[in-house]
Amino acid sequence: MQRLTRTEKRLPGTRSKNQIATIQNMLERKSSLYADKIAYSIRKNDLSVSSLTFSEVFTLFTQFSAHLMSLGLKRREHVAIVGENSPQWAISYFAVIWAGAIVVPLDARARTEHIKQVLVLSDSRFLIASAGFTEALSNTGAVEHIIPMDEALEVRSHTEKTVLAEKLEPEDIADIVFTSGTTGNPKGVMLSHASIMSNLETLYSAFPITVEDTAFSILPIHHVYERIGGILLSFYCGQRVFFSRSIKPREMLSDLKVARPTVWLNTPLILERLLQRIEQNKAKNFLTRALPSKLFGKMARKRLGLDRLKLIVSGGAALSEAASRGLEKYEFPLLQGYGMSETAAVISANPFSKPKNASGGMVLENSEVEIRDTDSEGIGEICVRGASVMKGYYKNPGATKEILSDDGWLRTGDLGYFDHEGYLYITGRKKSVIVTRGGKNISPEEIEEKLTPLETIEEAIVFSPDDERIQAVIFPEAEGISKKLGQPPQHGDDERIWDVLKDQITELNRRLEPHKRISHFAVAREELPKTTTRKVKRYLFRDMDISKTTKFIHPPEDK
């Protein structure tokens, strides 16, 4: 099949860029431009909302920055930050940047041992931590100062020095972002001010986000997707950010109704569960089943607090085509993008005017992409070069050399292709591809995308113990299983559940090419193990052989 192998068309821009060189410069200009606008909001309790203007945020982060410098923080030193999504997290980040130092964002949902490992690997001398982390992380690595994150909200004496530290250059490092570890070993991605600002300016040009908009922050703030695409882009555009108090569904949905966002960054897992909830509500009785999907979607959005929504973005992993079609059916304004930590969050995104949400969209203006080592179907490794690409991995030249060439090309490890209009499609990970003895390439993700839309399957992972037999571990969907059984599963119903799933997989196998058919499967008694960014830890299943296990298993865990 003949397909494009190079970037020929790019995501169109509609606004002029501001040509801002560093995050420091951006903070100074935008704080003044949007001074009286609301920057951040969060519910204090069920009755009241606390908000800060851009001007108030500027005062807080410049004073907090001066406080950090008074403790001995110097330019280009490393400051780790750990805590839940909140205004004080963002203010802490800005304070470190303002001081000319480098931020090491830590995963608040990770195990303490992992956080300590990253503190050592990153050579962080300062740690800003929310309540609950300060004691657990004391006496770790090179950390000399642990500062409570709530100090970011203290208004200090105006006699304290609030001037900008020595100005940074665009190529100076802003962040060292440690990967979540789907392959087991965290690596520190060094992102410069130039790479982050390049993506901010390009996204600002391409998407109509304004001071009238409100974003809803629920995704992990340490991750580049939420921090750059959410927190930093919002500051650049003058958009208000409403922080959810919790990731617990009840509180999150309650906050969503109060926030009534116009923009919401999301992941496939959340969107698939949102769609599942809407579908279940529509199927409840004759009246709702009879309603047109567009009308029911409008009612559902209003009930959820999403009636003002103009943009819901899916990123962090590929959204299944079935979920994409389902959300579009209910008229959710969905856009899917593609990127990675090593490219400051974004490589491509769907244009607002003409989305193709089965794809990762069109390549950003600041990048070029090549598809290399293509197979007979035109699918090959996605390689990217441009202003947003990282400087390398911190103190890891070997890992850097493996994926970053001397002339700036980054091997993403993802497989994909361009269609004739320049939209980039991602088909799977190069490392997870199964190559059979007959020379056939099988992408596990392709089969997983056919399993998860089935009503009885919540999630699935596909692999092969011998590059020949295709196997799967499946976590069942409770309501779908209940529907098939005619009642909620009871103790002793394992064989009946197994038979239901076996029938569905047998039916799916009939539609798959012979070399892609599932030969063995097991049923997981708990959710599949994931990183804190909700990606299944595929490496844990690498050595598993389902033919040697029982029908029902407990998923493997990190040792």
Coordinates of C-alpha atoms in Angstrom, one line a residue:
M1 CA 0.0 0.0 0.0
Q2 CA 1.5 3.4 -1.0
R3 CA 1.3 5.9 1.8
L4 CA 2.9 9.2 2.6
T5 CA 6.1 8.8 4.6
R6 CA 6.9 12.5 5.4
T7 CA 5.1 15.5 6.7
E8 CA 3.5 17.3 3.8
K9 CA 0.7 19.1 5.5
R10 CA 0.6 20.6 9.0
L11 CA -1.9 21.8 11.5
P12 CA -3.1 25.2 10.3
G13 CA -2.8 28.2 12.6
T14 CA -5.4 31.0 12.9
R15 CA -3.7 33.5 15.2
S16 CA -0.3 35.2 15.2
K17 CA 2.3 33.9 17.7
N18 CA 3.6 36.1 20.5
Q19 CA 7.2 35.2 19.9
I20 CA 8.0 34.7 23.6
A21 CA 11.4 33.2 24.3
T22 CA 11.1 31.7 27.9
I23 CA 8.5 30.7 30.4
Q24 CA 9.9 33.6 32.6
N25 CA 9.0 36.1 29.9
M26 CA 5.6 34.5 29.4
L27 CA 4.8 34.7 33.1
E28 CA 5.7 38.4 33.2
R29 CA 3.8 39.4 30.1
K30 CA 0.6 37.4 30.7
S31 CA 0.3 38.3 34.4
S32 CA 0.2 42.0 33.3
L33 CA -2.1 41.4 30.2
Y34 CA -4.7 39.4 32.2
A35 CA -4.1 41.0 35.6
D36 CA -7.8 41.2 36.7
K37 CA -9.0 38.0 35.2
I38 CA -9.5 34.9 37.2
A39 CA -6.5 32.5 36.8
Y40 CA -7.3 29.7 39.3
S41 CA -10.4 28.4 41.2
I42 CA -10.9 25.5 43.6
R43 CA -13.8 24.6 45.9
K44 CA -13.0 25.2 49.5
N45 CA -16.1 23.1 50.5
D46 CA -19.4 22.2 49.0
L47 CA -20.7 25.8 49.4
S48 CA -17.8 28.1 48.4
V49 CA -15.2 28.5 45.7
S50 CA -11.8 30.2 46.2
S51 CA -10.3 32.1 43.3
L52 CA -7.1 34.0 42.4
T53 CA -6.6 36.6 39.7
F54 CA -3.5 36.6 37.4
S55 CA -2.2 39.6 39.3
E56 CA -2.6 37.8 42.7
V57 CA -0.9 34.7 41.3
F58 CA 2.0 36.9 40.1
T59 CA 2.4 38.4 43.5
L60 CA 2.4 35.0 45.2
F61 CA 4.9 33.3 42.9
T62 CA 7.3 36.2 42.8
Q63 CA 7.3 36.4 46.6
F64 CA 7.6 32.6 47.0
S65 CA 10.4 32.7 44.5
A66 CA 12.2 35.3 46.7
H67 CA 11.7 33.1 49.7
L68 CA 13.3 30.1 47.9
M69 CA 16.2 32.3 46.9
S70 CA 16.6 33.4 50.5
L71 CA 17.0 29.8 51.5
G72 CA 19.9 29.5 49.1
L73 CA 18.3 28.4 45.8
K74 CA 20.5 29.3 42.9
R75 CA 20.1 29.5 39.1
R76 CA 19.9 26.1 37.4
E77 CA 19.6 24.1 40.6
H78 CA 17.0 21.3 40.7
V79 CA 13.7 21.7 42.7
A80 CA 11.4 18.7 43.0
I81 CA 7.7 19.4 43.4
V82 CA 5.2 16.8 44.6
G83 CA 1.5 17.3 45.5
E84 CA -2.1 17.1 44.3
N85 CA -3.5 19.3 41.5
S86 CA -4.0 22.8 43.1
P87 CA -3.3 26.5 42.7
Q88 CA -0.3 26.2 45.0
W89 CA 1.3 23.5 42.8
A90 CA 1.1 25.8 39.8
I91 CA 2.4 28.8 41.9
S92 CA 5.3 26.6 43.2
Y93 CA 6.2 25.7 39.6
F94 CA 6.2 29.3 38.6
A95 CA 8.3 30.4 41.6
V96 CA 11.0 27.9 40.7
I97 CA 11.0 29.0 37.1
W98 CA 11.1 32.7 38.2
A99 CA 14.2 32.0 40.3
G100 CA 15.9 30.6 37.2
A101 CA 16.0 27.1 38.6
I102 CA 14.9 23.8 37.1
V103 CA 11.7 22.0 38.1
V104 CA 11.5 18.2 38.7
P105 CA 7.8 17.4 38.8
L106 CA 7.1 14.3 40.9
D107 CA 4.2 11.8 40.6
A108 CA 2.0 12.3 43.7
R109 CA 0.3 9.0 43.0
A110 CA 3.5 6.9 42.8
R111 CA 4.8 4.7 45.6
T112 CA 7.1 6.4 48.1
E113 CA 10.0 4.2 46.9
H114 CA 9.6 5.5 43.3
I115 CA 9.5 9.1 44.4
K116 CA 12.6 8.6 46.5
Q117 CA 14.4 7.0 43.6
V118 CA 13.6 10.0 41.3
L119 CA 14.8 12.4 44.0
V120 CA 18.1 10.7 44.0
L121 CA 18.3 10.4 40.2
S122 CA 17.5 14.0 39.7
D123 CA 20.0 15.5 42.2
S124 CA 17.2 17.7 43.7
R125 CA 18.5 19.8 46.6
F126 CA 15.1 21.4 47.3
L127 CA 11.7 19.7 47.6
I128 CA 8.3 21.5 47.7
A129 CA 5.7 19.1 49.0
S130 CA 2.1 19.1 49.9
A131 CA 0.9 17.8 53.3
G132 CA 1.4 14.1 53.7
F133 CA 4.7 14.0 51.7
T134 CA 7.1 16.1 53.8
E135 CA 7.7 13.5 56.6
A136 CA 7.8 10.5 54.3
L137 CA 10.4 12.1 52.0
S138 CA 12.8 13.6 54.5
N139 CA 16.4 12.5 54.5
T140 CA 16.2 11.4 50.8
G141 CA 19.1 11.8 48.4
A142 CA 20.6 15.3 48.1
V143 CA 17.5 17.0 49.5
E144 CA 18.5 19.7 52.0
H145 CA 15.3 21.8 52.2
I146 CA 11.7 20.5 52.3
I147 CA 9.3 23.4 51.9
P148 CA 5.5 22.9 52.6
M149 CA 3.6 23.7 49.4
D150 CA 1.0 25.7 51.3
E151 CA 3.7 28.3 51.8
A152 CA 3.1 29.2 48.2
L153 CA -0.2 30.9 49.2
E154 CA 1.4 33.1 51.9
V155 CA 1.4 36.8 51.1
R156 CA 4.8 38.0 52.4
S157 CA 6.1 41.4 53.3
H158 CA 6.5 43.7 50.4
T159 CA 10.1 44.4 51.7
E160 CA 11.0 40.9 50.5
K161 CA 12.9 40.9 47.3
T162 CA 10.5 40.0 44.4
V163 CA 12.7 40.9 41.4
L164 CA 13.3 38.4 38.6
A165 CA 16.5 36.3 39.0
E166 CA 19.1 36.4 36.3
K167 CA 17.2 36.0 33.0
L168 CA 17.4 32.7 31.3
E169 CA 18.2 31.8 27.7
P170 CA 15.7 29.9 25.5
E171 CA 18.0 26.8 25.5
D172 CA 18.2 26.6 29.3
I173 CA 16.5 23.6 30.8
A174 CA 13.1 24.3 32.4
D175 CA 11.9 20.8 33.4
I176 CA 13.4 17.4 34.0
V177 CA 10.4 15.1 33.7
F178 CA 10.9 11.5 34.8
T179 CA 8.9 9.0 32.7
S180 CA 6.2 7.0 34.4
G181 CA 8.0 3.7 33.9
T182 CA 5.9 1.6 31.6
T183 CA 9.2 -0.1 30.7
G184 CA 10.3 -0.3 34.3
N185 CA 13.2 2.3 34.4
P186 CA 12.5 6.0 34.9
K187 CA 14.5 8.4 32.7
G188 CA 14.7 12.2 33.1
V189 CA 13.5 14.0 30.0
M190 CA 15.2 17.4 29.8
L191 CA 12.9 20.1 28.3
S192 CA 14.2 23.5 27.5
H193 CA 12.3 26.8 27.7
A194 CA 12.5 26.9 23.9
S195 CA 10.9 23.5 23.4
I196 CA 8.0 24.2 25.8
M197 CA 7.4 27.7 24.5
S198 CA 7.5 26.5 20.9
N199 CA 4.6 24.1 21.6
L200 CA 2.6 26.7 23.6
E201 CA 2.9 29.2 20.8
T202 CA 1.9 26.7 18.2
L203 CA -1.1 25.4 20.2
Y204 CA -2.2 29.0 20.9
S205 CA -2.1 29.7 17.2
A206 CA -4.1 26.6 16.3
F207 CA -6.9 26.5 18.9
P208 CA -9.4 29.2 19.8
I209 CA -8.8 29.3 23.6
T210 CA -9.5 32.7 25.1
V211 CA -10.0 34.6 28.4
E212 CA -13.6 33.6 28.3
D213 CA -12.8 29.9 28.6
T214 CA -12.5 27.6 31.7
A215 CA -10.4 24.5 31.8
F216 CA -11.1 21.6 34.3
S217 CA -7.9 20.1 35.9
I218 CA -8.2 16.5 36.9
L219 CA -5.2 14.7 35.1
P220 CA -1.9 14.3 37.0
I221 CA -0.3 17.8 37.0
H222 CA 3.3 16.4 37.1
H223 CA 2.7 14.9 33.6
V224 CA 3.6 17.0 30.6
Y225 CA 0.1 16.6 29.1
E226 CA -1.7 18.4 31.9
R227 CA 1.1 20.7 32.9
I228 CA 2.0 22.0 29.5
G229 CA -1.3 21.5 27.6
G230 CA -3.4 22.5 30.6
I231 CA -1.6 24.7 33.2
L232 CA 0.9 26.6 31.0
L233 CA -1.3 26.9 27.9
S234 CA -4.1 28.3 30.1
F235 CA -1.8 30.9 31.5
Y236 CA -0.6 31.8 28.0
C237 CA -4.2 32.2 26.8
G238 CA -5.7 33.9 29.9
Q239 CA -7.9 30.9 30.5
R240 CA -9.2 30.1 34.0
V241 CA -8.3 26.7 35.4
F242 CA -10.8 25.1 37.8
F243 CA -9.0 22.5 39.9
S244 CA -10.9 19.4 41.0
R245 CA -10.5 18.7 44.7
S246 CA -10.2 15.0 44.2
I247 CA -9.9 12.2 41.6
K248 CA -12.7 10.3 43.4
P249 CA -15.6 10.1 41.0
R250 CA -18.3 11.6 43.4
E251 CA -16.2 14.7 44.2
M252 CA -14.9 15.1 40.7
L253 CA -18.4 15.0 39.2
S254 CA -19.7 17.4 41.8
D255 CA -16.8 19.9 41.0
L256 CA -17.4 19.5 37.3
K257 CA -21.0 20.7 37.7
V258 CA -19.8 23.8 39.5
A259 CA -16.9 24.5 37.1
R260 CA -19.0 24.1 33.9
P261 CA -15.8 24.1 31.8
T262 CA -15.5 24.9 28.2
V263 CA -12.2 23.0 27.7
W264 CA -11.3 19.6 29.3
L265 CA -8.1 17.7 28.8
N266 CA -8.8 14.0 29.2
T267 CA -7.6 10.4 28.7
P268 CA -9.2 7.5 26.9
L269 CA -9.9 5.7 30.1
I270 CA -12.0 8.6 31.5
L271 CA -13.7 9.2 28.2
E272 CA -14.6 5.5 27.7
R273 CA -16.1 5.3 31.2
L274 CA -18.0 8.6 30.5
L275 CA -19.4 7.1 27.3
Q276 CA -20.3 3.9 29.1
R277 CA -22.3 5.8 31.7
I278 CA -24.2 7.7 29.0
E279 CA -25.0 4.6 27.1
Q280 CA -26.2 2.8 30.2
N281 CA -28.4 5.8 31.2
K282 CA -29.9 5.9 27.6
A283 CA -30.7 2.1 27.7
K284 CA -32.5 2.3 31.1
N285 CA -36.1 2.6 29.7
F286 CA -38.2 2.9 26.6
L287 CA -38.5 6.7 26.7
T288 CA -34.7 7.3 26.9
R289 CA -34.0 4.6 24.3
A290 CA -36.4 6.4 21.9
L291 CA -34.7 9.7 22.2
P292 CA -32.4 10.8 19.3
S293 CA -28.7 10.5 20.3
K294 CA -28.1 14.2 19.7
L295 CA -30.9 15.2 22.0
F296 CA -29.9 12.7 24.7
G297 CA -26.3 13.9 24.4
K298 CA -27.4 17.5 25.0
M299 CA -29.3 16.4 28.1
A300 CA -26.4 14.3 29.4
R301 CA -23.9 17.2 28.9
K302 CA -26.2 19.5 30.9
R303 CA -26.6 17.0 33.7
L304 CA -22.8 16.6 34.0
G305 CA -22.0 20.3 33.9
L306 CA -20.6 20.1 30.4
D307 CA -23.3 22.2 28.6
R308 CA -20.7 25.0 27.9
L309 CA -18.1 22.5 26.6
K310 CA -16.5 23.6 23.3
L311 CA -13.4 21.3 23.3
I312 CA -12.7 18.0 25.0
V313 CA -9.2 16.7 24.2
S314 CA -8.2 13.0 24.3
G315 CA -4.5 12.4 24.9
G316 CA -2.0 10.3 26.8
A317 CA -2.9 7.2 24.9
A318 CA -4.9 6.2 21.8
L319 CA -8.7 6.5 22.1
S320 CA -10.4 3.6 20.5
E321 CA -12.3 4.2 17.3
A322 CA -15.5 2.9 18.9
A323 CA -15.3 5.3 21.8
S324 CA -14.5 8.2 19.4
R325 CA -17.6 7.4 17.3
G326 CA -19.7 7.1 20.4
L327 CA -18.8 10.4 21.8
E328 CA -19.3 12.1 18.4
K329 CA -22.7 10.5 18.2
Y330 CA -23.7 12.4 21.4
E331 CA -22.1 15.5 20.0
F332 CA -19.2 15.9 22.3
P333 CA -16.7 18.3 20.7
L334 CA -13.9 15.8 20.7
L335 CA -10.3 16.3 19.4
Q336 CA -7.6 13.7 19.7
G337 CA -3.9 14.5 19.7
Y338 CA -0.6 12.6 19.9
G339 CA 2.7 13.3 21.7
M340 CA 5.1 12.2 24.4
S341 CA 7.1 13.6 27.2
E342 CA 10.2 13.8 24.9
T343 CA 8.4 16.3 22.7
A344 CA 7.0 18.6 25.4
A345 CA 3.6 16.8 25.2
V346 CA 2.5 17.3 21.6
I347 CA 3.5 16.1 18.1
S348 CA 0.2 16.3 16.3
A349 CA -3.4 17.3 16.9
N350 CA -6.7 17.3 15.0
P351 CA -7.7 20.6 13.5
F352 CA -10.7 22.2 15.2
S353 CA -12.3 22.8 11.8
K354 CA -11.9 19.2 10.3
P355 CA -11.1 16.5 12.9
K356 CA -10.5 12.9 12.1
N357 CA -10.6 11.5 15.6
A358 CA -9.5 8.0 14.6
S359 CA -6.2 9.7 13.9
G360 CA -3.7 11.6 16.0
G361 CA -4.3 14.6 13.8
M362 CA -1.9 16.7 11.8
V363 CA 1.7 17.5 12.7
L364 CA 2.3 20.8 14.5
E365 CA 3.9 23.7 12.5
N366 CA 7.0 23.5 14.6
S367 CA 7.8 19.9 13.8
E368 CA 8.5 17.5 10.9
V369 CA 7.7 13.8 11.0
E370 CA 9.0 10.8 8.9
I371 CA 7.7 7.3 8.9
R372 CA 10.7 5.0 8.7
D373 CA 11.3 1.3 8.1
T374 CA 7.8 0.8 6.6
D375 CA 6.3 -2.6 6.1
S376 CA 4.1 -3.7 3.1
E377 CA 1.2 -1.8 4.5
G378 CA 3.1 1.5 4.7
I379 CA 3.3 1.3 8.5
G380 CA 6.6 2.2 10.1
E381 CA 8.2 4.0 13.1
I382 CA 7.2 7.6 13.7
C383 CA 10.3 9.8 13.9
V384 CA 10.1 13.5 14.7
R385 CA 12.4 16.5 14.6
G386 CA 11.7 20.1 15.6
A387 CA 11.8 22.8 18.2
S388 CA 9.8 20.8 20.8
V389 CA 12.2 17.8 21.0
M390 CA 14.0 17.3 24.3
K391 CA 17.6 18.0 24.9
G392 CA 18.2 14.4 26.0
Y393 CA 17.9 12.2 29.1
Y394 CA 19.5 13.6 32.3
K395 CA 22.8 11.9 33.0
N396 CA 21.9 9.1 30.6
P397 CA 23.8 9.6 27.3
G398 CA 23.4 5.9 26.4
A399 CA 19.6 6.1 26.5
T400 CA 19.7 9.4 24.7
K401 CA 21.8 8.0 21.9
E402 CA 19.3 5.1 21.4
I403 CA 16.5 7.4 20.4
L404 CA 17.9 10.8 19.5
S405 CA 20.3 11.2 16.5
D406 CA 23.0 13.8 16.1
D407 CA 20.9 15.7 13.5
G408 CA 17.9 15.9 15.9
W409 CA 15.6 13.1 14.8
L410 CA 13.8 11.4 17.7
R411 CA 12.7 7.8 17.3
T412 CA 9.3 7.7 19.2
G413 CA 9.0 3.9 19.3
D414 CA 5.5 4.3 18.0
L415 CA 4.3 2.8 14.8
G416 CA 2.0 4.6 12.4
Y417 CA 1.3 6.1 9.0
F418 CA 0.0 9.2 7.2
D419 CA -3.2 9.2 5.1
H420 CA -3.4 11.2 1.9
E421 CA -4.5 14.4 3.7
G422 CA -1.6 14.4 6.1
Y423 CA -3.4 13.0 9.2
L424 CA -1.1 10.8 11.4
Y425 CA -2.5 7.4 12.5
I426 CA -0.8 5.5 15.4
T427 CA -1.1 1.7 15.3
G428 CA 0.9 0.6 18.3
R429 CA 4.3 0.4 20.0
K430 CA 7.3 -1.0 18.1
K431 CA 8.5 -2.9 21.2
S432 CA 5.1 -4.6 21.6
V433 CA 4.7 -5.8 18.0
I434 CA 4.5 -9.6 17.7
V435 CA 6.4 -11.0 14.7
T436 CA 5.2 -14.5 13.9
R437 CA 7.4 -17.2 12.5
G438 CA 5.6 -16.7 9.2
G439 CA 6.8 -13.1 9.1
K440 CA 3.5 -11.5 10.0
N441 CA 3.5 -8.3 12.1
I442 CA 0.7 -8.2 14.8
S443 CA 0.0 -5.0 16.8
P444 CA -1.5 -6.0 20.2
E445 CA -3.2 -2.6 20.4
E446 CA -5.2 -3.4 17.2
I447 CA -6.7 -6.5 18.8
E448 CA -7.2 -4.7 22.2
E449 CA -9.2 -2.1 20.4
K450 CA -11.6 -4.8 19.1
L451 CA -11.9 -6.4 22.6
T452 CA -12.7 -3.4 24.8
P453 CA -15.8 -2.2 22.9
L454 CA -17.5 -5.6 23.7
E455 CA -20.1 -5.0 26.4
T456 CA -18.7 -7.7 28.7
I457 CA -15.1 -6.4 28.7
E458 CA -13.8 -3.4 30.7
E459 CA -10.2 -3.7 29.7
A460 CA -7.8 -6.2 28.0
I461 CA -4.1 -6.7 27.2
V462 CA -2.9 -8.8 24.4
F463 CA 0.6 -10.5 24.1
S464 CA 2.3 -13.6 22.9
P465 CA 4.6 -15.9 25.0
D466 CA 6.3 -17.4 21.9
D467 CA 5.6 -14.9 19.0
E468 CA 3.0 -17.4 17.7
R469 CA 0.1 -17.9 20.0
I470 CA -1.9 -14.8 20.7
Q471 CA -3.1 -14.5 24.3
A472 CA -5.1 -12.1 26.4
V473 CA -5.9 -11.1 30.0
I474 CA -9.3 -9.6 30.3
F475 CA -10.9 -7.6 33.1
P476 CA -14.7 -8.0 32.7
E477 CA -17.3 -5.2 32.7
A478 CA -19.7 -5.9 35.6
E479 CA -22.9 -4.5 34.1
G480 CA -22.3 -6.3 30.8
I481 CA -21.7 -9.6 32.5
S482 CA -24.8 -9.1 34.7
K483 CA -26.9 -8.5 31.6
K484 CA -25.6 -11.7 29.9
L485 CA -26.2 -13.8 33.1
G486 CA -29.6 -12.2 33.7
Q487 CA -28.5 -11.2 37.2
P488 CA -25.5 -9.8 39.0
P489 CA -22.7 -12.5 39.3
Q490 CA -22.9 -14.6 42.4
H491 CA -20.3 -16.6 44.3
G492 CA -19.6 -19.7 42.3
D493 CA -20.4 -18.1 38.9
D494 CA -16.8 -18.2 37.6
E495 CA -17.6 -20.9 34.9
R496 CA -20.6 -19.0 33.7
I497 CA -18.6 -15.8 33.4
W498 CA -15.9 -17.7 31.6
D499 CA -18.4 -19.1 29.1
V500 CA -19.9 -15.6 28.4
L501 CA -16.4 -14.2 27.6
K502 CA -15.4 -17.3 25.7
D503 CA -18.5 -16.9 23.4
Q504 CA -17.6 -13.2 22.8
I505 CA -14.0 -14.0 22.0
T506 CA -15.0 -16.9 19.7
E507 CA -17.3 -14.5 17.8
L508 CA -14.5 -11.9 17.5
N509 CA -12.0 -14.6 16.3
R510 CA -14.3 -15.3 13.4
R511 CA -13.8 -11.7 12.2
L512 CA -10.0 -11.7 12.7
E513 CA -7.4 -12.9 10.3
P514 CA -6.2 -16.4 11.3
H515 CA -2.8 -15.2 12.6
K516 CA -4.5 -12.6 14.9
R517 CA -6.9 -14.9 16.6
I518 CA -6.8 -15.3 20.4
S519 CA -5.8 -18.8 21.3
H520 CA -5.9 -18.5 25.1
F521 CA -7.3 -16.0 27.6
A522 CA -7.5 -15.5 31.4
V523 CA -9.9 -13.4 33.4
A524 CA -8.4 -10.9 35.8
R525 CA -10.0 -10.6 39.2
E526 CA -8.8 -7.0 39.6
E527 CA -8.1 -4.2 37.2
L528 CA -5.0 -4.5 35.2
P529 CA -1.9 -2.9 36.7
K530 CA -1.3 0.7 35.4
T531 CA 1.0 3.6 35.7
T532 CA -0.4 6.7 37.4
T533 CA -1.1 8.1 34.0
R534 CA -3.5 5.1 33.5
K535 CA -1.4 3.1 31.0
V536 CA -1.3 -0.6 31.4
K537 CA 2.1 -1.9 32.5
R538 CA 2.6 -4.1 29.5
Y539 CA 6.1 -5.2 30.6
L540 CA 4.5 -7.2 33.5
F541 CA 2.9 -9.6 31.0
R542 CA 6.0 -10.1 28.9
D543 CA 6.8 -13.5 30.3
M544 CA 3.3 -14.8 31.0
D545 CA 1.9 -17.9 29.3
I546 CA -1.9 -18.1 29.8
S547 CA -1.9 -21.8 28.7
K548 CA -0.1 -22.6 32.0
T549 CA -2.4 -20.6 34.3
T550 CA -5.9 -21.1 35.7
K551 CA -8.9 -19.5 34.0
F552 CA -9.1 -16.7 36.7
I553 CA -5.9 -14.9 37.8
H554 CA -4.7 -12.1 39.9
P555 CA -2.8 -9.7 37.6
P556 CA 1.0 -9.6 38.0
E557 CA 2.5 -6.8 40.1
D558 CA 5.8 -4.9 40.3
K559 CA 8.2 -6.7 42.6

